[in-house]
Amino acid sequence: MSADVDVVVVGAGAAGIAAARRLTEVGLSLAVIEAGDRVGGRAWTIRHEGLPIDLGCGWLHSAERNPWTALAPDLGFTIDRTLPPWGRQFRNLGFPASDQMAARAAFASFEQRLRQAPAGSDRAADLLEEGGTWNPYLEAVSSYINGTDLKSLSIRDYLAFADADTGVNWRLIEGYGALIARAAAGLPISLGMPVSAIEADQSRLAIVTGSGTIRAGAAIITVSTDVLASGAIRLPAALGDHVEAASRLPLGLADKVVFAIDRPDELEPDTQVLGNPHSAKTGSYHLRPFGRPLIEGFICGAAARELEAGEDMVAFAQDELAGLFGTGIRRRLKPVAQTRWAKSPFIRGSYSHALPGCTDARAILASPWDERIFFAGEACSTQDFSTAHGAYQTGLDAAEAVLSSHHSTRLGGPARRDG
Ligand SMILES: Cc1cc2nc3c(=O)[nH]c(=O)nc-3n(C[C@H](O)[C@H](O)[C@H](O)COP(=O)(O)OP(=O)(O)OC[C@H]3O[C@@H](n4cnc5c(N)ncnc54)[C@H](O)[C@@H]3O)c2cc1C
C-alpha cells in the first residue's frame, strides 16, 4: 500500500473514530490505520445466542453529557436508564447490610481524606488508615474504578475524574462497542495494519506499516499509553517527552468473565454481588444485566493480573459465586466469554491512571508536535480519562487542532480535495 493523504489517524478506537468522522465531514482525504482485525479497540460487543455482551466499555458514564448518548438514537441504538446495581449486595449474601453501610462509609471518608490531602502528598495509599478493617474493600473498589491499587494511584488525578463525573450511568441495549463500531461505518479504515514508525521530513510525514508507507500532512495517534510507551511505534526523537508521559499514565487492568445462567428467574434482574468484601482480590458480579440470563463478572487490578498470568479466571469466578450461592450454582453456569486485555497486543490493558505525582502527564501527552503530529485517546483527557466519552472528546479536539493549525499550510499533499 502506498498513498498520500491529508491526515492519517492511527487506531480505530473511540478516539480515532471520533477524529475521523470530524475530518471526513470537512472533506479532507484520510486514512485510518488500525492494527487489529476489528474497529473499536477497547469498545467491543460480542453476541451470545443473539444477546449483545460488552467485553470492553459498557456504561455511558456521565450519561447526560456523554456525546455517545447524543449520537446513539441517530445511529439506531436504544438507551437503557436502569440504575446501576453497584454498592448493593443481592440478598446481602456474604455481606450483611450493616457491613455494607460500614464499607460505604469507609469509602466516603477515604475520599474525604483524599480531598484534604496535604499539598506534597499524591499517593492514594498514604491516606488509608493503618490496619483499617475496610482497606481491602477500598483496594477492590479502586481496582474497579482505576484498574490499579492505591499505591500506584495519583490522588490529584483520581479527584479530577471524581469531580467531573456526574454519577449518571446508562447503557445501550445493543451494546456500547456496537455503537462505536457503527459510528465507524463508511470511514476509510484499513484493518490488520500495525503502524511501526512515523517519520518526519521537512514537509510531510511518512507513516510506515508492514503493507507500505503512507505520506500525510498530519497524523493523529490514538493508541493506548502502554502501546505508546512500549516503543511499538518508532517516533521522531523530539517526541521523547510524549512517550515518557505515556509511561507515567499506565493502563490499569479490568477484565470481564461472562456466564450464561440456567434458571435465571431465581436471580433478580440487574442486581449485583461482590465476591468477598474482605479481600482486595475479588470480583464484582452483575446478575442478569438487562434481565438477560447472564452473569457478568468484573475482575480488576492485581487479581486480574494474576489471573491473566496463569490461574483460571473462570474457575476463580465460579468459586466466588459458589461461595455465595452454594455449590449448586456451578452446574448452572456456562462460561461464554473471558477477556485478557493486558495480553491483547495492540491494547495491553484497560484504562489509564496517573502514577503519583504524574497528573501533569495528561497535558504533556495531549500536546501537538510541530503542528503535524497530534495525540488523542482516553489518556489525553484531563477529566474524562479512562472512558469512551473522554476518548471521543479527545479525538474531536485533535481533529479540530489539525483543522486549525493545518488549514492552509502543510496539508498541501496531492490528495487534497479542498483545493
Ligand atoms: C473491561 C473494560 C471495561 C470498561 N468499561 C468502561 C465503561 O463502562 N465506560 C466507559 O466509558 N469506558 C469503559 N472502559 C474504557 C473504554 O473502553 C476506553 O477508555 C476507550 O474505549 C478507549 O478508546 P481509545 O480510542 O482511547 O483507545 P483504544 O480503544 O485502545 O483504541 C486505540 C486503537 O489503536 C489500535 N492500535 C494499537 N497499536 C496500533 C498500531 N501500531 N497501529 C495501528 N493501530 C494501533 C488498537 O488496536 C485500538 O483499536 C472500559 C474498558 C475495559 C477494557
Coordinates of C-alpha atoms and ligand atoms in Angstrom, one line a residue:
M1 CA 0.0 0.0 0.0
S2 CA 1.3 3.5 -0.8
A3 CA -0.8 6.6 -0.6
D4 CA -0.7 10.3 0.0
V5 CA -3.4 11.8 2.2
D6 CA -4.1 14.9 4.2
V7 CA -4.3 13.1 7.6
V8 CA -3.6 9.6 8.9
V9 CA -5.4 8.5 12.0
V10 CA -3.5 5.8 13.9
G11 CA -6.0 3.5 15.7
A12 CA -9.8 3.0 15.1
G13 CA -11.0 3.0 18.7
A14 CA -13.4 5.6 20.1
A15 CA -10.9 8.5 19.8
G16 CA -9.8 7.6 16.3
I17 CA -13.3 7.1 15.0
A18 CA -14.4 10.5 16.5
A19 CA -11.4 12.2 14.9
A20 CA -12.0 10.5 11.5
R21 CA -15.7 11.4 11.5
R22 CA -14.9 15.1 12.0
L23 CA -12.2 15.2 9.4
T24 CA -14.4 13.4 6.8
E25 CA -17.2 15.9 7.4
V26 CA -14.9 18.7 6.2
G27 CA -13.8 16.7 3.2
L28 CA -10.1 16.1 4.0
S29 CA -8.6 13.0 2.5
L30 CA -7.9 10.5 5.2
A31 CA -6.6 7.1 6.1
V32 CA -7.4 5.4 9.3
I33 CA -4.9 2.7 10.1
E34 CA -5.9 0.0 12.6
A35 CA -3.6 -2.8 13.8
G36 CA -6.3 -5.1 14.9
D37 CA -8.8 -7.1 12.9
R38 CA -11.9 -5.1 14.0
V39 CA -12.7 -1.5 14.8
G40 CA -13.5 -0.3 18.4
G41 CA -10.3 -1.1 20.3
R42 CA -11.4 -1.3 24.0
A43 CA -15.0 -0.9 22.9
W44 CA -16.1 -4.4 21.8
T45 CA -19.6 -6.0 21.7
I46 CA -19.9 -9.7 21.0
R47 CA -23.1 -11.7 20.7
H48 CA -24.0 -14.9 22.6
E49 CA -27.2 -16.5 21.3
G50 CA -28.2 -13.2 19.9
L51 CA -27.5 -11.3 23.2
P52 CA -25.1 -8.4 23.0
I53 CA -22.3 -8.6 25.6
D54 CA -19.8 -5.7 26.1
L55 CA -16.4 -7.0 26.7
G56 CA -14.9 -3.5 27.0
C57 CA -16.8 -0.4 27.9
G58 CA -20.4 -1.0 28.9
W59 CA -21.6 2.1 30.8
L60 CA -22.3 5.5 29.4
H61 CA -20.7 7.3 32.3
S62 CA -21.7 11.0 32.8
A63 CA -24.5 9.8 30.5
E64 CA -26.5 13.1 30.2
R65 CA -23.4 14.9 28.9
N66 CA -21.8 12.0 27.1
P67 CA -21.5 12.6 23.3
W68 CA -22.2 8.9 22.6
T69 CA -25.6 9.3 24.3
A70 CA -26.4 12.0 21.9
L71 CA -25.2 10.0 18.9
A72 CA -27.0 6.8 19.8
P73 CA -30.5 7.4 18.6
D74 CA -29.3 8.7 15.3
L75 CA -27.4 5.5 14.8
G76 CA -30.4 3.4 15.7
F77 CA -29.3 2.5 19.2
T78 CA -31.5 2.4 22.4
I79 CA -30.5 3.8 25.7
D80 CA -31.4 2.0 28.9
R81 CA -31.7 4.1 32.0
T82 CA -31.9 1.4 34.6
L83 CA -29.8 2.4 37.7
P84 CA -26.5 0.5 38.1
P85 CA -26.6 -2.1 40.8
W86 CA -23.2 -1.1 42.3
G87 CA -22.9 -1.0 46.0
R88 CA -25.9 -3.1 46.9
Q89 CA -25.4 -6.8 47.6
F90 CA -28.1 -9.1 46.3
R91 CA -29.9 -10.6 49.3
N92 CA -27.0 -9.3 51.4
L93 CA -25.2 -12.6 50.5
G94 CA -21.9 -12.8 52.5
F95 CA -22.1 -9.1 53.1
P96 CA -24.6 -8.1 55.9
A97 CA -26.5 -4.8 55.5
S98 CA -24.6 -3.3 58.4
D99 CA -21.3 -4.2 56.9
Q100 CA -22.3 -2.7 53.6
M101 CA -23.1 0.5 55.3
A102 CA -19.8 0.5 57.2
A103 CA -17.9 -0.2 54.0
R104 CA -19.7 2.6 52.1
A105 CA -18.9 4.9 55.0
A106 CA -15.3 3.9 54.9
F107 CA -15.1 4.7 51.2
A108 CA -16.8 8.1 51.7
S109 CA -14.4 9.0 54.5
F110 CA -11.4 7.8 52.4
E111 CA -12.5 10.0 49.6
Q112 CA -12.9 12.9 52.0
R113 CA -9.3 12.3 53.2
L114 CA -8.1 12.3 49.6
R115 CA -9.8 15.7 49.1
Q116 CA -8.0 17.1 52.2
A117 CA -4.6 15.5 51.3
P118 CA -1.7 17.8 52.1
A119 CA -0.1 19.5 49.1
G120 CA 3.0 17.4 49.0
S121 CA 1.2 14.1 49.1
D122 CA -0.1 12.5 45.9
R123 CA -0.2 8.8 46.7
A124 CA -3.7 7.5 47.4
A125 CA -2.4 4.6 49.6
D126 CA -0.9 7.1 52.1
L127 CA -4.4 8.1 53.1
L128 CA -5.5 4.6 54.1
E129 CA -6.0 4.2 57.8
E130 CA -3.3 1.8 59.2
G131 CA -4.9 -1.6 59.7
G132 CA -8.3 -0.3 58.6
T133 CA -11.0 -3.0 58.5
W134 CA -12.2 -1.9 55.2
N135 CA -8.8 -1.3 53.5
P136 CA -9.1 -4.5 51.3
Y137 CA -12.6 -3.3 50.2
L138 CA -11.2 0.2 49.3
E139 CA -8.5 -1.5 47.3
A140 CA -11.1 -3.7 45.5
V141 CA -13.2 -0.6 44.7
S142 CA -10.1 1.2 43.5
S143 CA -9.3 -1.7 41.2
Y144 CA -12.8 -1.4 39.6
I145 CA -12.6 2.3 39.2
N146 CA -8.9 2.8 38.3
G147 CA -7.8 -0.7 37.4
T148 CA -5.0 -0.4 39.9
D149 CA -4.1 -0.4 43.6
L150 CA -3.9 2.7 45.7
K151 CA -0.2 2.8 46.0
S152 CA 0.1 3.4 42.2
L153 CA -2.7 6.0 42.1
S154 CA -2.3 9.8 41.9
I155 CA -4.7 11.5 44.3
R156 CA -5.0 14.6 42.2
D157 CA -5.7 12.6 39.0
Y158 CA -8.3 10.5 40.8
L159 CA -10.1 13.6 42.1
A160 CA -10.0 15.3 38.7
F161 CA -12.1 12.4 37.4
A162 CA -14.3 12.1 40.5
D163 CA -15.2 15.8 40.4
A164 CA -16.1 15.7 36.7
D165 CA -18.2 12.6 36.9
T166 CA -21.9 13.4 37.0
G167 CA -22.8 10.0 38.5
V168 CA -25.4 9.3 35.9
N169 CA -24.7 5.9 34.2
W170 CA -26.8 4.5 31.4
R171 CA -26.3 1.6 29.0
L172 CA -27.1 0.7 25.4
I173 CA -29.4 -2.3 24.8
E174 CA -27.5 -3.2 21.6
G175 CA -24.0 -2.6 23.2
Y176 CA -21.6 0.3 23.6
G177 CA -19.0 -1.4 21.5
A178 CA -21.6 -2.0 18.7
L179 CA -22.5 1.7 18.8
I180 CA -18.9 2.8 18.4
A181 CA -18.4 0.3 15.6
R182 CA -21.5 1.6 13.9
A183 CA -20.1 5.2 14.2
A184 CA -17.2 4.0 12.1
A185 CA -19.3 2.9 9.1
G186 CA -18.2 4.4 5.9
L187 CA -14.8 5.7 7.2
P188 CA -11.7 4.8 5.2
I189 CA -10.3 2.3 7.7
S190 CA -7.6 -0.3 6.9
L191 CA -7.7 -3.2 9.4
G192 CA -4.8 -5.6 10.3
M193 CA -2.2 -3.0 9.6
P194 CA 0.0 -2.1 12.6
V195 CA 1.9 1.2 12.2
S196 CA 5.6 0.6 13.0
A197 CA 7.0 4.1 12.6
I198 CA 6.2 7.7 11.9
E199 CA 9.0 9.7 10.2
A200 CA 9.0 13.4 9.5
D201 CA 10.9 15.3 6.8
Q202 CA 10.7 19.0 6.2
S203 CA 7.2 19.0 4.8
R204 CA 5.5 15.6 5.1
L205 CA 5.1 12.6 7.4
A206 CA 5.7 9.0 6.4
I207 CA 3.5 6.5 8.3
V208 CA 5.2 3.2 8.0
T209 CA 3.2 -0.1 8.1
G210 CA 4.0 -3.7 7.1
S211 CA 2.0 -3.2 4.0
G212 CA 3.6 0.0 2.8
T213 CA 4.2 3.7 3.7
I214 CA 1.6 6.4 3.6
R215 CA 2.6 10.0 3.3
A216 CA 0.5 12.6 5.0
G217 CA 0.4 16.2 6.1
A218 CA -0.6 15.3 9.7
A219 CA -1.2 12.3 11.9
I220 CA -3.4 11.7 14.9
I221 CA -2.0 9.0 17.2
T222 CA -4.7 7.4 19.3
V223 CA -3.0 4.2 20.6
S224 CA -3.1 3.3 24.3
T225 CA -0.5 4.6 26.6
D226 CA 1.0 1.2 27.1
V227 CA 1.3 0.7 23.4
L228 CA 3.0 4.1 23.0
A229 CA 5.3 3.6 26.0
S230 CA 6.3 0.1 24.6
G231 CA 8.1 1.7 21.6
A232 CA 6.0 -0.4 19.2
I233 CA 5.7 2.7 17.1
R234 CA 9.0 4.4 16.4
L235 CA 8.5 8.2 16.6
P236 CA 10.7 11.2 15.8
A237 CA 13.2 11.7 18.7
A238 CA 11.6 15.0 19.6
L239 CA 8.6 13.1 20.8
G240 CA 10.5 11.6 23.7
D241 CA 8.5 13.6 26.3
H242 CA 5.3 12.2 24.9
V243 CA 6.5 8.7 25.2
E244 CA 7.7 9.4 28.7
A245 CA 4.4 11.0 29.6
A246 CA 2.6 7.8 28.3
S247 CA 4.8 5.7 30.6
R248 CA 3.6 7.8 33.6
L249 CA 0.0 7.1 32.6
P250 CA 0.0 3.3 32.6
L251 CA -3.1 1.2 31.9
G252 CA -4.8 -0.4 34.8
L253 CA -6.4 -3.7 34.2
A254 CA -10.1 -4.6 34.2
D255 CA -11.3 -7.9 32.8
K256 CA -14.7 -9.5 32.3
V257 CA -15.8 -13.1 32.6
V258 CA -19.3 -13.8 31.5
F259 CA -21.5 -16.8 32.2
A260 CA -24.9 -17.9 30.9
I261 CA -27.0 -19.0 33.9
D262 CA -29.6 -21.7 34.0
R263 CA -32.9 -21.0 35.8
P264 CA -32.2 -17.2 35.7
D265 CA -35.6 -16.4 37.3
E266 CA -34.1 -17.3 40.7
L267 CA -32.0 -14.1 40.4
E268 CA -33.4 -10.7 40.3
P269 CA -32.6 -8.7 37.2
D270 CA -29.9 -6.0 37.3
T271 CA -28.6 -6.9 40.8
Q272 CA -25.1 -7.4 42.0
V273 CA -22.8 -9.4 44.3
L274 CA -19.3 -8.6 45.5
G275 CA -17.4 -11.9 45.7
N276 CA -15.7 -11.2 49.0
P277 CA -15.9 -7.8 50.8
H278 CA -12.9 -8.6 52.9
S279 CA -10.5 -9.2 50.0
A280 CA -8.8 -6.8 47.7
K281 CA -8.7 -9.5 45.1
T282 CA -12.3 -10.2 44.4
G283 CA -14.8 -9.9 41.5
S284 CA -18.0 -7.9 41.3
Y285 CA -20.7 -9.8 39.5
H286 CA -23.6 -8.1 37.7
L287 CA -26.6 -10.6 37.8
R288 CA -28.8 -10.7 34.8
P289 CA -27.9 -7.4 33.1
F290 CA -30.9 -6.1 31.2
G291 CA -32.8 -9.1 32.7
R292 CA -30.8 -11.4 30.4
P293 CA -29.8 -15.0 31.5
L294 CA -26.2 -13.9 32.1
I295 CA -23.8 -13.1 34.9
E296 CA -21.1 -10.6 34.0
G297 CA -18.1 -10.7 36.3
F298 CA -15.7 -7.8 36.6
I299 CA -12.3 -8.7 37.9
C300 CA -9.7 -6.0 38.1
G301 CA -6.3 -4.7 39.3
A302 CA -3.9 -7.2 40.9
A303 CA -6.5 -10.0 40.8
A304 CA -6.9 -9.7 37.1
R305 CA -3.1 -9.5 36.5
E306 CA -2.6 -12.7 38.5
L307 CA -5.5 -14.5 36.7
E308 CA -4.3 -13.4 33.3
A309 CA -0.8 -14.6 34.1
G310 CA -1.8 -18.2 34.7
E311 CA -4.6 -19.0 37.0
D312 CA -8.0 -19.8 35.6
M313 CA -10.2 -16.7 35.8
V314 CA -13.4 -18.7 35.0
A315 CA -12.6 -21.1 37.9
F316 CA -11.9 -18.1 40.2
A317 CA -15.3 -16.5 39.4
Q318 CA -17.1 -19.9 39.7
D319 CA -15.5 -20.4 43.2
E320 CA -16.6 -16.9 44.3
L321 CA -20.1 -17.4 43.1
A322 CA -20.3 -20.9 44.7
G323 CA -19.1 -19.4 47.9
L324 CA -22.1 -17.0 47.9
F325 CA -24.9 -19.1 46.3
G326 CA -23.8 -22.6 47.2
T327 CA -22.1 -25.2 45.1
G328 CA -25.3 -26.0 43.2
I329 CA -24.7 -22.8 41.1
R330 CA -21.7 -24.4 39.5
R331 CA -23.9 -26.7 37.4
R332 CA -26.0 -23.7 36.3
L333 CA -23.1 -21.6 35.0
K334 CA -21.8 -21.9 31.5
P335 CA -18.8 -19.7 30.6
V336 CA -19.4 -17.8 27.5
A337 CA -16.6 -15.2 27.3
Q338 CA -13.5 -14.0 29.1
T339 CA -11.2 -11.1 28.4
R340 CA -7.4 -10.8 28.7
W341 CA -7.0 -7.1 28.0
A342 CA -3.4 -7.0 29.2
K343 CA -2.5 -9.7 26.8
S344 CA -4.2 -8.0 23.9
P345 CA -1.1 -7.0 21.8
F346 CA -2.5 -3.7 20.4
I347 CA -4.2 -2.6 23.7
R348 CA -2.2 -4.0 26.6
G349 CA -4.6 -3.1 29.4
S350 CA -7.8 -1.4 30.2
Y351 CA -7.7 2.3 31.1
S352 CA -5.1 4.8 32.2
H353 CA -4.4 6.2 35.6
A354 CA -1.7 8.6 36.6
L355 CA 1.1 7.4 38.8
P356 CA 1.6 9.5 42.0
G357 CA 3.0 13.0 41.1
C358 CA 2.3 12.5 37.4
T359 CA -1.1 14.1 36.7
D360 CA 0.6 16.7 34.5
A361 CA 1.5 13.9 32.1
R362 CA -2.0 14.0 30.5
A363 CA -1.5 17.5 29.2
I364 CA 2.0 16.7 28.0
L365 CA 0.7 13.6 26.1
A366 CA -2.1 15.7 24.6
S367 CA 0.2 18.5 23.3
P368 CA 0.7 18.5 19.5
W369 CA 4.2 18.4 18.0
D370 CA 5.3 20.7 15.2
E371 CA 1.6 21.2 14.2
R372 CA 1.9 17.9 12.5
I373 CA 1.6 15.1 15.0
F374 CA -1.4 15.1 17.3
F375 CA -2.4 12.8 20.1
A376 CA -5.8 11.6 21.2
G377 CA -7.2 8.7 23.2
E378 CA -8.7 8.4 26.7
A379 CA -5.4 9.1 28.5
C380 CA -5.3 12.6 26.9
S381 CA -8.4 13.8 28.7
T382 CA -7.6 15.6 31.9
Q383 CA -11.0 14.8 33.5
D384 CA -12.8 12.1 31.5
F385 CA -9.8 9.8 31.1
S386 CA -10.4 6.1 31.2
T387 CA -13.7 6.4 29.4
A388 CA -15.1 6.1 25.9
H389 CA -16.6 9.5 26.0
G390 CA -13.3 11.0 27.1
A391 CA -11.7 9.2 24.2
Y392 CA -14.4 10.6 21.8
Q393 CA -13.8 14.2 23.0
T394 CA -10.0 14.0 22.6
G395 CA -10.5 12.6 19.1
L396 CA -12.7 15.6 18.3
D397 CA -10.3 18.0 19.9
A398 CA -7.3 16.6 17.9
A399 CA -9.3 16.8 14.7
E400 CA -10.2 20.5 15.4
A401 CA -6.5 21.2 16.2
V402 CA -5.5 19.6 12.9
L403 CA -8.0 21.7 11.1
S404 CA -7.0 25.0 12.7
S405 CA -3.2 24.6 12.5
H406 CA -3.0 23.0 9.1
H407 CA -5.7 24.7 7.1
S408 CA -3.5 26.4 4.6
T409 CA 0.0 25.2 5.2
R410 CA 1.1 21.6 5.4
L411 CA -1.9 19.8 4.3
G412 CA -0.9 20.5 0.7
G413 CA -0.4 16.9 -0.4
P414 CA -1.6 15.7 -3.8
A415 CA -4.7 14.0 -2.4
R416 CA -6.1 17.3 -1.0
R417 CA -9.6 17.8 -2.1
D418 CA -10.4 21.2 -0.8
G419 CA -8.1 23.0 -3.2
Ligands
LIG1 C1 -13.2 -4.2 30.6 C2 -13.3 -2.7 30.3 C3 -14.4 -2.0 30.8 C4 -14.6 -0.7 30.5 N1 -15.7 -0.1 30.9 C5 -16.0 1.2 30.5 C6 -17.3 1.8 30.8 O1 -18.2 1.1 31.3 N2 -17.5 3.1 30.3 C7 -16.5 3.8 29.7 O2 -16.7 4.9 29.3 N3 -15.3 3.2 29.4 C8 -15.0 2.0 29.8 N4 -13.8 1.4 29.5 C9 -12.8 2.2 28.9 C10 -13.0 2.5 27.4 O3 -13.3 1.3 26.8 C11 -11.7 3.1 26.9 O4 -11.3 4.2 27.6 C12 -11.9 3.6 25.4 O5 -12.6 2.7 24.6 C13 -10.5 3.9 24.8 O6 -10.6 4.4 23.5 P1 -9.3 4.9 22.8 O7 -9.8 5.3 21.4 O8 -8.7 5.9 23.6 O9 -8.3 3.7 22.7 P2 -8.4 2.2 22.1 O10 -9.8 1.7 22.1 O11 -7.4 1.4 22.7 O12 -8.1 2.5 20.5 C14 -6.8 2.5 20.1 C15 -6.7 1.7 18.8 O13 -5.4 1.7 18.3 C16 -5.1 0.5 17.8 N5 -3.6 0.3 17.7 C17 -2.7 0.0 18.6 N6 -1.5 -0.1 18.1 C18 -1.5 0.3 16.8 C19 -0.6 0.4 15.8 N7 0.7 0.2 16.0 N8 -1.0 0.8 14.5 C20 -2.3 1.0 14.3 N9 -3.3 0.9 15.3 C21 -2.9 0.5 16.5 C22 -5.7 -0.5 18.7 O14 -5.9 -1.8 18.1 C23 -7.0 0.2 19.0 O15 -8.1 -0.2 18.2 C24 -13.6 0.0 29.8 C25 -12.5 -0.7 29.3 C26 -12.4 -2.0 29.5 C27 -11.2 -2.7 28.9

